[in-house]
């Protein structure tokens, strides 16, 4: 992790606060996911204290606008339902939002447009066990209508996207084309793409696609925003024309629109379905043994020759995808509601965001065919620094991987293992990340990555064992045994008395002798003991087990506060304390390494240091982390304390003080946001589902 570079530039709060006038289920979050599938397909509806679907523009996770507009006409009267378009010379009303709802995969809005209600469903599929579908960088928007007064009404639906979906710089020149046939597709690109490059976190190459099925009455148009939208508002249909005066994204804002005629609507209409997505190829540059690089592509290419074939399959699959999504949502909700309804709501808000930071890739064989035996998943450390496969970001996110598909976790670790097994990384501890800026996984051959030696070494050993325990697949344990042992040897030397270093909470600064870091290191040693046992090395297993047990008893003396009622943050600093979330791995791996008395003591202590919005991360500040609070909820020994942590995270997520995608870092005294948003670490909120 790293302190964000621009958190101070973007406004974190809405200045004016107004109560919502619709039903928000399960609550009104800081920002509602609309199309969230990859680091570059990440569209949200900022909320603050509440914004209807037609009160604000959808934004990229950074807060920059992504033009995405929607109108509906009912008996000739136009209503806006998506975005806040201004269309001079026309008259339209705003549809009135009646409800908003989010589940693990869907965000659903109902708005009334005169005598008709429309339901707008944004579906970002979570298909973790199907790598073709999980790697498909597309999301759906479905719109259906129903009469609310029993009478039939004439209904037409319109939507467009702008060229803001292809760059982080609206002064750049774009070009576009429309293809017709069974599917209508607008494709938008930069005129001068820059491969493997970002501007303001937006990718700078590839294409954005907006598509819909070419059913009877479907029409399209490309052109200036005011022109195309006015066409629909005035006529209820588009003229099937293209504007070929290619120009800058912000030059008379070209938009790419479709309309559908639903005809006469009484009962609920079949939905009209739009798909939005962004494809770039190759997706990732990855360092390989010898120091060269490899271009990697999204997994779906192994099944589809063209983007058109992918889009056709994706659109055609909508009703099945919706059924699968509903089943997944129901399973998550049932599992999480066993803990509490607050917990279920926090989990539902976390899953799309976490998986939306990842991409599943494959390479090519030397003869040019796809090599689906070579899968690596990449994760962007969104918002904090843009690093690739940051070990201490994968680690907090680990629960969502174990819950949805542990193989994704294996494939996330594979890139890290393979790079370090190449010998290109010089340090004896684990690397922090695979590359400083997504999507360039160029390693750190100079060894000067952000050093978190105990943190990352412990994380790698713990995750490797966790995956093998969950799946029975020992391949990483055998293939990368030497690396795992090397990191463990480092932990044996350096984790009982941790030197002055960063932990994952680097924003809090360096510290020597961190109690919680020592916990991680000692668990890592015990985990390697189990790994050694699993690969048949009994001698090593026994040795490391003895060392870990010895360290635990010494650690108990070192880490105790003189008052004897809590662990310290730092050895010898009696008044200090913190969230000892690293104990979670002792539970997850079922090691029973730390005595029950430690868990009981911490549980009792946290009751005494509560703030209105949770328990601070440690005594250096009053801010806290959502992921580490939920992990701590997983180690406390009574449900009251567990539920306090969970409800604190929900209280923050629903307090209306942020308009950014779910932030994992906030202030416990007043529930104000700190600089992180949209990060994959919220996958850690599933920690209680996998114990
Ligand atoms: C290409 O190479 C792969 C891996 O060596 C092999 O499995 C595949 O059959 C080859 N395909 C063709 C068309 O030669
Ligand atoms: C860290 O803790 C050890 C054990 O208590 C102690 O000997 C050492 O002086 C401490 N280091 C620092 C820099 O305080
Ligand atoms: C146990 O492991 C430590 C650390 O690698 C090593 O120094 C020690 O010699 C080992 N002891 C035995 C009995 O193998």
XYZ file of C-alpha atoms and ligand atoms in Angstrom:
733
model
C 0.000 0.000 0.000
C 1.012 3.606 -0.178
C -0.408 6.915 0.852
C -2.592 8.092 -2.044
C -1.214 10.798 -4.255
C -4.374 12.698 -4.990
C -6.740 12.109 -2.088
C -6.467 15.760 -1.237
C -7.411 16.972 -4.712
C -10.758 15.311 -5.282
C -13.573 16.394 -2.988
C -14.316 13.608 -0.573
C -17.654 14.867 0.664
C -20.714 16.447 -0.805
C -21.140 19.909 0.631
C -24.924 19.965 0.564
C -26.765 17.205 2.301
C -30.320 16.228 1.539
C -32.269 13.247 2.732
C -33.186 10.625 0.193
C -36.802 10.421 -0.886
C -36.764 6.794 -2.025
C -36.381 3.400 -0.405
C -32.743 2.314 -0.314
C -32.171 -1.411 0.235
C -30.233 -2.516 2.205
C -28.904 1.029 2.682
C -27.618 4.003 0.742
C -23.882 3.373 0.156
C -21.222 6.030 -0.601
C -21.302 5.102 -4.289
C -23.409 2.542 -6.126
C -21.620 0.138 -8.500
C -23.107 0.334 -12.026
C -20.573 -1.407 -14.293
C -17.655 -2.684 -12.207
C -15.652 -5.550 -13.688
C -12.007 -4.526 -14.210
C -9.651 -1.717 -13.175
C -10.761 0.051 -16.377
C -14.460 -0.853 -16.419
C -15.426 0.826 -13.189
C -18.565 2.988 -13.401
C -20.326 4.152 -10.243
C -23.155 6.425 -9.156
C -21.768 8.717 -6.448
C -24.136 9.080 -3.523
C -22.881 11.112 -0.624
C -26.098 11.464 1.305
C -28.066 10.336 -1.728
C -28.387 10.902 -5.470
C -31.052 9.386 -7.686
C -29.949 7.689 -10.893
C -30.828 10.913 -12.735
C -29.391 13.306 -10.113
C -25.719 12.778 -11.023
C -23.502 11.530 -13.812
C -22.000 8.099 -13.452
C -18.300 8.381 -12.684
C -15.146 6.354 -13.007
C -13.846 5.203 -9.618
C -11.605 8.274 -9.497
C -14.627 10.573 -9.640
C -14.224 11.682 -13.261
C -17.476 11.692 -15.262
C -18.357 8.815 -17.588
C -21.096 10.099 -19.879
C -23.921 7.552 -19.669
C -27.392 8.927 -20.275
C -30.880 7.488 -20.407
C -34.330 8.761 -21.394
C -37.682 7.125 -21.641
C -40.725 8.425 -23.527
C -44.179 7.592 -22.248
C -47.144 8.573 -24.434
C -44.905 11.168 -26.094
C -43.599 12.743 -22.874
C -39.839 12.362 -22.311
C -38.258 11.666 -18.916
C -34.590 11.394 -18.017
C -33.672 8.354 -15.963
C -29.846 8.171 -16.136
C -27.300 10.950 -15.761
C -27.959 14.670 -15.838
C -27.975 15.591 -19.527
C -28.751 19.146 -20.514
C -30.521 19.222 -23.891
C -31.234 22.788 -25.021
C -34.410 23.341 -26.980
C -36.185 20.295 -25.604
C -38.501 19.702 -22.706
C -38.395 16.632 -20.564
C -39.157 15.712 -16.990
C -37.035 13.834 -14.526
C -38.367 10.410 -13.719
C -38.903 10.149 -9.963
C -36.829 7.541 -8.204
C -38.864 5.231 -5.985
C -36.207 2.772 -4.876
C -32.607 1.720 -5.139
C -31.203 -1.641 -4.188
C -27.845 -3.339 -4.346
C -27.001 -7.025 -4.157
C -23.634 -8.708 -4.657
C -23.941 -8.451 -8.453
C -26.776 -6.030 -9.205
C -27.841 -2.430 -8.604
C -31.533 -1.975 -9.285
C -33.434 1.304 -9.551
C -37.161 1.850 -9.956
C -38.273 5.246 -11.246
C -41.715 6.470 -12.133
C -42.137 8.158 -15.486
C -45.706 9.444 -15.394
C -48.074 6.456 -15.522
C -45.243 3.974 -16.090
C -42.592 2.633 -13.737
C -39.263 1.673 -15.195
C -36.845 -0.745 -13.581
C -33.195 -0.218 -14.458
C -30.971 -3.156 -13.547
C -27.206 -2.838 -13.665
C -25.661 -6.297 -13.598
C -21.925 -6.784 -13.221
C -21.636 -10.563 -13.259
C -19.478 -12.325 -10.692
C -18.534 -15.577 -12.425
C -15.482 -16.589 -10.431
C -15.575 -20.268 -11.378
C -15.869 -19.628 -15.131
C -12.655 -17.976 -16.291
C -14.064 -17.075 -19.720
C -16.978 -15.240 -18.152
C -14.967 -13.789 -15.249
C -12.462 -12.312 -17.711
C -15.182 -10.761 -19.896
C -14.871 -6.999 -19.360
C -18.561 -6.204 -19.871
C -21.602 -5.354 -17.771
C -25.309 -5.148 -18.510
C -27.937 -2.454 -18.153
C -31.496 -3.759 -18.561
C -34.568 -1.515 -18.672
C -38.136 -2.701 -18.385
C -41.415 -0.816 -18.031
C -44.795 -1.487 -16.444
C -47.983 0.528 -16.388
C -49.019 1.676 -12.932
C -52.619 2.622 -13.738
C -53.830 -0.452 -15.603
C -53.948 1.376 -18.926
C -51.685 0.709 -21.889
C -48.974 3.286 -22.636
C -46.627 3.823 -25.542
C -43.023 3.514 -24.316
C -39.634 4.110 -25.955
C -36.257 3.756 -24.216
C -33.026 5.553 -25.097
C -29.459 5.342 -23.812
C -26.009 6.497 -24.866
C -22.413 6.605 -23.694
C -19.860 9.332 -24.430
C -16.223 8.939 -25.502
C -15.151 9.598 -21.904
C -15.003 5.797 -21.565
C -11.770 5.622 -23.598
C -9.410 8.067 -21.896
C -8.496 9.997 -18.787
C -7.905 13.110 -20.896
C -10.953 14.566 -22.633
C -8.812 16.747 -24.908
C -7.595 13.665 -26.796
C -8.958 12.790 -30.234
C -11.360 9.875 -30.529
C -12.791 7.907 -33.445
C -15.714 5.545 -33.599
C -17.816 3.273 -35.751
C -21.167 1.539 -35.578
C -21.829 -1.996 -36.736
C -25.302 -3.284 -37.490
C -26.739 -6.760 -37.901
C -28.259 -8.942 -35.193
C -26.423 -6.761 -32.687
C -25.973 -3.000 -32.847
C -22.546 -1.978 -31.537
C -20.848 1.378 -31.178
C -17.074 1.032 -30.840
C -15.021 4.004 -29.614
C -11.233 4.343 -29.560
C -8.506 6.930 -29.193
C -7.028 8.059 -32.504
C -3.528 7.715 -30.996
C -3.681 4.895 -28.474
C -0.742 4.253 -26.154
C -0.360 0.595 -25.245
C 0.154 -0.335 -21.544
C -0.372 3.317 -20.612
C -2.719 5.119 -18.246
C -3.806 8.733 -17.850
C -5.500 9.508 -14.540
C -5.930 5.763 -14.019
C -7.890 5.313 -17.274
C -6.363 3.003 -19.857
C -5.202 4.700 -23.050
C -5.683 1.957 -25.628
C -8.297 -0.521 -26.720
C -11.970 0.144 -27.336
C -15.106 0.946 -25.420
C -18.209 -0.832 -26.708
C -21.864 0.004 -26.281
C -24.211 -2.613 -27.708
C -27.814 -3.747 -27.810
C -29.802 -6.412 -29.587
C -31.199 -5.238 -32.932
C -34.817 -6.055 -32.207
C -37.732 -4.598 -34.161
C -37.875 -0.852 -33.580
C -34.248 -0.537 -32.452
C -32.456 2.522 -33.833
C -29.066 4.154 -33.407
C -27.211 7.391 -33.934
C -23.782 8.849 -33.250
C -23.253 12.581 -32.947
C -23.060 15.539 -30.615
C -24.726 14.868 -27.259
C -27.303 17.619 -27.672
C -28.133 16.481 -31.204
C -28.597 12.783 -30.526
C -30.488 13.240 -27.281
C -32.753 15.872 -28.821
C -33.519 13.461 -31.656
C -34.875 10.944 -29.218
C -36.665 13.439 -27.004
C -38.417 14.974 -29.993
C -39.051 11.859 -32.077
C -38.877 8.813 -29.809
C -36.468 7.212 -32.244
C -33.060 7.782 -33.853
C -32.308 8.190 -37.578
C -29.684 5.393 -37.918
C -26.967 7.874 -38.908
C -23.324 8.222 -38.027
C -21.296 11.355 -37.335
C -17.893 10.739 -38.912
C -16.328 14.086 -38.019
C -13.938 12.456 -35.574
C -12.800 14.872 -32.900
C -11.781 15.350 -29.303
C -13.822 13.664 -26.583
C -14.889 17.079 -25.294
C -15.417 18.720 -28.706
C -19.198 18.829 -29.104
C -19.194 15.678 -26.989
C -19.827 12.832 -29.401
C -22.229 10.262 -27.932
C -23.220 6.804 -29.092
C -26.927 6.221 -28.707
C -29.564 3.533 -29.150
C -33.298 3.561 -28.790
C -35.867 0.811 -28.484
C -39.594 0.975 -29.035
C -41.357 -1.130 -26.424
C -44.676 -0.422 -28.137
C -47.783 -0.523 -25.978
C -46.959 -1.464 -22.394
C -49.407 -2.625 -19.733
C -47.895 -5.485 -17.751
C -44.152 -5.650 -17.156
C -42.334 -5.513 -20.487
C -39.448 -7.756 -21.401
C -36.266 -5.842 -20.609
C -34.291 -4.058 -23.288
C -30.674 -4.911 -22.646
C -27.555 -2.851 -23.257
C -23.985 -4.010 -22.708
C -21.093 -1.716 -21.926
C -17.491 -2.796 -21.855
C -13.891 -2.055 -22.614
C -11.430 -4.404 -24.327
C -7.704 -3.889 -24.726
C -5.268 -6.419 -26.103
C -2.691 -7.304 -25.006
C -3.871 -6.578 -21.486
C -0.725 -7.015 -19.427
C 3.036 -6.833 -19.841
C 4.744 -9.377 -17.559
C 8.425 -9.938 -16.813
C 9.703 -13.464 -17.443
C 12.816 -15.439 -16.528
C 15.861 -13.940 -18.197
C 14.405 -10.443 -17.866
C 12.375 -10.232 -21.075
C 8.663 -9.495 -21.090
C 5.588 -11.324 -22.241
C 2.327 -9.865 -23.510
C -0.686 -11.478 -21.884
C -4.328 -11.375 -22.936
C -7.655 -11.752 -21.190
C -8.737 -15.369 -20.824
C -11.920 -14.970 -22.894
C -9.863 -14.783 -26.112
C -9.357 -18.541 -25.827
C -13.066 -18.883 -26.701
C -13.762 -15.923 -28.994
C -11.999 -14.804 -32.155
C -13.439 -11.291 -32.232
C -14.889 -8.729 -29.875
C -18.123 -8.943 -31.896
C -18.403 -12.667 -31.140
C -17.820 -11.997 -27.452
C -20.458 -9.237 -27.370
C -22.987 -11.388 -29.202
C -22.484 -14.192 -26.703
C -22.586 -11.806 -23.742
C -25.809 -10.084 -24.814
C -27.444 -13.376 -25.741
C -26.619 -14.767 -22.320
C -28.385 -12.010 -20.366
C -31.304 -13.969 -18.963
C -29.068 -16.886 -17.962
C -26.504 -14.506 -16.501
C -29.268 -12.847 -14.491
C -30.435 -16.231 -13.171
C -26.916 -17.173 -12.153
C -26.450 -13.763 -10.545
C -29.662 -14.109 -8.549
C -28.590 -17.547 -7.330
C -25.173 -16.208 -6.329
C -26.721 -13.164 -4.612
C -29.074 -15.439 -2.687
C -26.289 -17.756 -1.579
C -24.125 -14.871 -0.374
C -27.079 -13.324 1.405
C -28.026 -16.577 3.121
C -24.452 -17.270 4.203
C -23.813 -13.741 5.454
C -27.189 -13.296 7.139
C -26.229 -16.195 9.421
C -23.836 -13.641 10.959
C -26.158 -10.612 10.765
C -28.137 -8.501 8.336
C -25.577 -5.685 8.703
C -22.908 -8.159 7.743
C -24.854 -9.312 4.685
C -25.154 -5.721 3.479
C -21.438 -4.994 3.898
C -20.541 -8.178 2.033
C -22.958 -7.414 -0.805
C -21.318 -4.025 -1.336
C -17.822 -5.538 -1.340
C -17.796 -8.376 -3.844
C -18.058 -6.549 -7.191
C -15.577 -3.930 -6.025
C -12.992 -6.486 -4.976
C -13.203 -8.725 -8.050
C -13.414 -5.593 -10.220
C -9.751 -4.894 -9.481
C -8.638 -8.173 -11.070
C -8.078 -9.521 -14.582
C -7.614 -13.159 -15.616
C -4.944 -13.573 -18.305
C -3.298 -16.221 -20.462
C -0.276 -16.279 -22.740
C 0.293 -17.733 -26.202
C 2.157 -20.861 -27.178
C 5.107 -20.415 -29.532
C 2.876 -21.456 -32.457
C 0.473 -18.614 -31.619
C -2.300 -20.673 -30.017
C -3.672 -19.676 -26.618
C -2.068 -21.385 -23.642
C -4.920 -21.853 -21.180
C -2.599 -23.888 -18.954
C -0.753 -20.650 -18.192
C -3.168 -18.516 -16.185
C -2.106 -15.507 -14.142
C -4.531 -13.164 -12.433
C -3.473 -9.557 -12.017
C -4.829 -7.153 -9.435
C -4.527 -3.390 -9.460
C -3.917 -1.700 -6.141
C -6.631 0.785 -7.052
C -6.605 4.215 -5.411
C -3.570 3.828 -3.154
C -0.772 3.538 -5.715
C -1.708 1.484 -8.782
C 0.842 -1.268 -8.023
C 0.324 -4.735 -9.470
C -0.355 -7.807 -7.348
C 0.630 -6.097 -4.125
C 1.078 -8.969 -1.668
C -0.388 -7.057 1.272
C -3.425 -6.119 -0.819
C -4.036 -9.650 -2.069
C -3.760 -10.769 1.563
C -6.655 -8.706 2.976
C -8.712 -9.558 -0.136
C -7.974 -13.275 0.297
C -11.371 -14.157 1.861
C -13.317 -13.179 -1.289
C -11.067 -15.476 -3.312
C -11.454 -18.412 -0.936
C -15.211 -17.868 -0.929
C -15.806 -17.406 -4.665
C -13.034 -19.527 -6.215
C -9.715 -20.314 -4.502
C -8.157 -20.918 -7.947
C -8.258 -17.168 -8.541
C -6.081 -16.854 -5.439
C -3.638 -19.421 -6.779
C -3.439 -17.549 -10.075
C -2.843 -14.253 -8.241
C 0.073 -15.794 -6.347
C 1.430 -17.580 -9.437
C 2.763 -14.371 -10.986
C 4.581 -13.487 -7.760
C 6.027 -16.975 -7.277
C 7.164 -17.305 -10.868
C 8.878 -13.923 -10.898
C 10.752 -14.584 -7.664
C 11.657 -18.147 -8.662
C 13.350 -16.622 -11.728
C 16.018 -15.239 -9.413
C 15.551 -11.725 -10.792
C 14.440 -10.332 -7.438
C 17.486 -9.905 -5.183
C 16.054 -9.754 -1.638
C 15.738 -12.741 0.673
C 12.246 -11.674 1.729
C 9.124 -11.577 -0.444
C 8.660 -8.785 -2.958
C 5.965 -6.205 -2.204
C 4.397 -6.177 -5.682
C 4.943 -7.173 -9.313
C 5.275 -3.688 -10.722
C 4.803 -0.069 -9.798
C 2.118 0.776 -12.341
C -0.639 -1.310 -13.794
C -0.655 -2.949 -16.328
C 3.146 -3.266 -16.376
C 4.272 -6.191 -14.213
C 7.963 -5.502 -14.655
C 9.097 -6.682 -11.229
C 11.672 -4.976 -9.061
C 15.006 -6.368 -10.163
C 16.792 -3.613 -8.240
C 15.181 -4.848 -5.034
C 13.961 -1.344 -4.267
C 10.251 -2.056 -4.040
C 8.371 -0.683 -1.041
C 9.941 -2.879 1.633
C 7.589 -4.777 3.955
C 9.800 -7.771 4.609
C 8.033 -9.546 7.484
C 4.579 -8.529 6.236
C 4.947 -9.909 2.710
C 6.987 -13.003 3.618
C 4.404 -14.018 6.197
C 1.542 -13.254 3.811
C 2.940 -15.450 1.042
C 3.497 -18.481 3.270
C 0.089 -18.086 4.924
C -1.784 -17.741 1.618
C 0.079 -20.664 0.050
C -0.949 -22.956 2.904
C -4.487 -21.557 2.989
C -5.014 -22.359 -0.692
C -3.651 -25.897 -0.295
C -5.801 -26.514 2.781
C -8.914 -25.304 1.003
C -8.375 -27.235 -2.236
C -5.976 -30.092 -1.538
C -3.851 -28.815 -4.433
C -0.232 -28.910 -3.242
C 1.379 -27.890 -6.547
C 2.587 -24.476 -5.355
C 3.899 -25.997 -2.136
C 6.135 -28.398 -4.032
C 7.028 -26.206 -6.997
C 7.939 -23.167 -4.914
C 9.065 -24.918 -1.753
C 12.531 -23.387 -1.851
C 11.105 -19.853 -1.993
C 8.611 -20.544 0.782
C 11.418 -21.917 2.925
C 13.677 -18.964 2.118
C 10.986 -16.559 3.301
C 10.404 -18.663 6.405
C 14.108 -18.619 7.258
C 13.869 -14.847 7.059
C 10.873 -14.909 9.406
C 12.786 -17.127 11.836
C 15.564 -14.542 11.950
C 13.531 -11.366 11.809
C 9.960 -11.742 13.041
C 10.142 -12.329 16.791
C 11.949 -9.002 17.187
C 10.809 -7.185 14.041
C 13.150 -4.409 12.951
C 12.030 -0.876 12.144
C 9.818 -1.388 9.102
C 6.461 -0.835 7.481
C 3.506 -3.120 7.907
C 0.665 -3.133 5.407
C -0.663 -0.051 7.218
C 2.139 2.017 5.766
C 0.133 5.243 5.968
C 0.672 4.991 9.747
C 4.441 4.969 9.255
C 7.453 2.847 10.245
C 7.669 1.244 13.671
C 10.112 -1.112 15.362
C 8.986 -4.144 17.399
C 5.401 -4.284 16.143
C 3.435 -6.860 18.121
C 0.990 -7.540 15.280
C 3.786 -7.973 12.726
C 5.457 -10.515 15.002
C 2.167 -12.433 15.114
C 2.189 -12.612 11.341
C 5.774 -13.806 11.209
C 5.273 -16.490 13.832
C 2.126 -17.754 12.110
C 4.167 -17.848 8.903
C 6.747 -20.096 10.569
C 4.038 -22.436 11.836
C 2.386 -22.391 8.411
C 5.674 -23.468 6.830
C 5.834 -26.271 9.362
C 2.519 -27.512 8.002
C 3.654 -27.004 4.420
C 6.776 -29.077 5.139
C 4.562 -31.754 6.602
C 2.294 -31.717 3.525
C 5.269 -32.243 1.209
C 6.727 -34.986 3.423
C 9.589 -33.124 5.099
C 8.904 -34.225 8.677
C 12.215 -33.071 10.093
C 11.735 -29.520 8.896
C 8.119 -29.565 9.935
C 9.003 -30.545 13.488
C 11.806 -28.019 13.702
C 9.653 -25.099 12.535
C 6.797 -26.171 14.755
C 9.137 -26.111 17.759
C 10.494 -22.715 16.778
C 6.985 -21.266 16.362
C 5.860 -22.562 19.765
C 8.987 -21.184 21.403
C 8.423 -17.808 19.731
C 4.822 -17.656 20.910
C 5.834 -18.010 24.542
C 8.579 -15.405 24.213
C 6.234 -13.139 22.276
C 3.687 -13.316 25.098
C 6.207 -11.729 27.442
C 7.455 -9.197 24.903
C 4.014 -8.069 23.725
C 2.167 -7.810 27.034
C 1.300 -4.427 28.401
C 2.346 -3.889 32.022
C -1.339 -3.618 32.958
C -1.779 -7.149 31.632
C -5.112 -6.432 29.971
C -4.157 -5.940 26.329
C -1.459 -6.557 23.765
C 0.737 -3.609 22.955
C 1.112 -2.052 19.527
C 4.865 -2.044 20.116
C 6.981 -4.031 22.577
C 7.743 -2.053 25.719
C 5.223 0.692 24.984
C 2.719 -0.240 27.677
C 0.024 2.268 26.783
C 0.004 1.342 23.106
C -2.450 -1.090 21.500
C -3.952 -1.888 18.118
C -6.183 -4.240 16.169
C -4.383 -7.601 16.309
C -5.978 -8.693 13.070
C -3.079 -10.931 12.155
C -4.431 -13.476 14.637
C -7.113 -14.135 12.020
C -4.663 -16.332 10.102
C -4.255 -18.534 13.195
C -8.008 -19.174 13.013
C -8.184 -19.455 9.230
C -5.400 -22.040 9.089
C -6.691 -23.800 12.231
C -3.228 -23.702 13.765
C -4.279 -23.077 17.398
C -0.903 -21.456 17.803
C -1.800 -18.563 20.094
C -3.437 -19.357 23.455
C -7.136 -18.743 24.008
C -6.266 -16.279 26.761
C -4.863 -13.874 24.154
C -8.138 -13.893 22.239
C -10.172 -13.397 25.415
C -7.960 -10.542 26.564
C -8.209 -8.694 23.257
C -11.956 -9.217 23.093
C -12.402 -7.654 26.518
C -10.043 -4.825 25.674
C -11.781 -3.748 22.469
C -14.989 -3.171 24.422
C -13.187 -0.466 26.397
C -11.736 1.500 23.478
C -14.726 1.914 21.196
C -15.316 5.135 19.342
C -18.667 6.125 17.802
C -17.709 4.605 14.433
C -15.569 1.667 15.510
C -12.249 0.777 17.083
C -9.163 2.691 15.928
C -6.477 0.802 14.024
C -3.968 1.574 16.768
C -2.962 4.230 19.291
C -1.113 6.390 16.774
C -4.347 7.752 15.257
C -8.113 7.566 15.603
C -8.684 6.308 12.058
C -9.319 2.664 11.304
C -9.635 0.139 8.479
C -12.800 -1.709 7.509
C -10.986 -4.865 6.413
C -8.978 -5.166 9.614
C -12.032 -4.532 11.759
C -13.863 -7.384 10.038
C -10.798 -9.619 10.408
C -10.729 -8.709 14.093
C -14.443 -9.537 14.257
C -13.312 -12.997 13.164
C -11.019 -13.482 16.178
C -13.002 -12.008 19.070
C -14.648 -14.507 21.359
C -18.070 -12.988 21.901
C -20.745 -12.033 19.426
C -21.394 -8.626 20.992
C -17.879 -7.488 20.175
C -17.984 -9.203 16.797
C -21.224 -7.431 15.947
C -19.890 -4.072 17.136
C -17.090 -4.306 14.563
C -19.486 -5.329 11.799
C -22.062 -2.675 12.615
C -19.348 -0.027 12.788
C -18.288 -0.800 9.226
C -21.893 -0.656 8.093
C -22.433 2.591 10.014
C -19.491 4.169 8.191
C -20.602 2.822 4.812
C -24.068 4.282 5.290
C -23.245 7.594 6.972
C -23.513 9.735 3.832
C -20.165 11.479 4.313
C -18.446 9.972 1.275
C -19.365 9.881 -2.398
C -16.502 7.566 -3.384
C -16.653 3.813 -3.955
C -16.502 1.955 -0.595
C -13.433 3.260 1.252
C -11.591 0.926 3.610
C -9.947 3.714 5.634
C -12.015 6.153 7.729
C -12.194 8.097 10.955
C -13.712 6.392 14.008
C -14.619 9.559 15.899
C -16.954 11.022 13.273
C -17.232 8.581 10.369
C -15.411 10.834 7.875
C -13.598 9.235 4.932
C -9.830 9.000 4.589
C -8.217 8.816 1.152
C -8.788 5.217 0.003
C -11.653 4.146 -2.249
C -12.656 1.338 -4.592
C -9.846 -0.898 -3.346
C -9.910 -4.666 -3.676
C -9.140 -5.115 0.040
C -12.889 -4.970 0.738
C -12.804 -8.638 -0.289
C -11.566 -9.069 3.276
C -15.092 -8.292 4.454
C -15.923 -11.900 3.600
C -13.557 -13.059 6.364
C -16.377 -14.430 8.522
C -17.750 -16.551 5.667
C -14.689 -18.768 5.382
C -13.784 -19.596 8.982
C 0.385 -25.257 -30.701
O 1.191 -25.585 -29.585
C 0.504 -26.177 -28.488
C 1.470 -26.309 -27.322
O 2.713 -26.774 -27.767
C -0.119 -27.478 -28.918
O -0.809 -28.081 -27.847
C -1.075 -27.202 -30.060
O -1.584 -28.422 -30.543
C -0.362 -26.480 -31.198
N -1.365 -26.074 -32.172
C -1.158 -26.169 -33.473
C -2.275 -25.692 -34.343
O -0.138 -26.615 -33.931
C 12.850 -4.249 20.461
O 12.510 -5.171 21.447
C 13.594 -5.890 21.968
C 13.044 -6.922 22.929
O 12.303 -6.293 23.935
C 14.582 -4.928 22.627
O 15.721 -5.636 23.084
C 15.002 -3.874 21.636
O 15.799 -2.894 22.262
C 13.812 -3.215 21.010
N 14.251 -2.331 19.942
C 14.067 -1.032 19.961
C 14.703 -0.247 18.872
O 13.434 -0.487 20.851
C 15.876 -25.570 12.486
O 15.792 -24.485 11.555
C 16.688 -23.435 11.833
C 16.379 -22.306 10.863
O 16.478 -22.748 9.556
C 18.116 -23.945 11.697
O 19.001 -22.904 12.005
C 18.306 -25.102 12.632
O 19.580 -25.654 12.432
C 17.247 -26.158 12.424
N 17.372 -27.152 13.435
C 17.352 -28.430 13.156
C 17.441 -29.358 14.335
O 17.274 -28.861 12.025
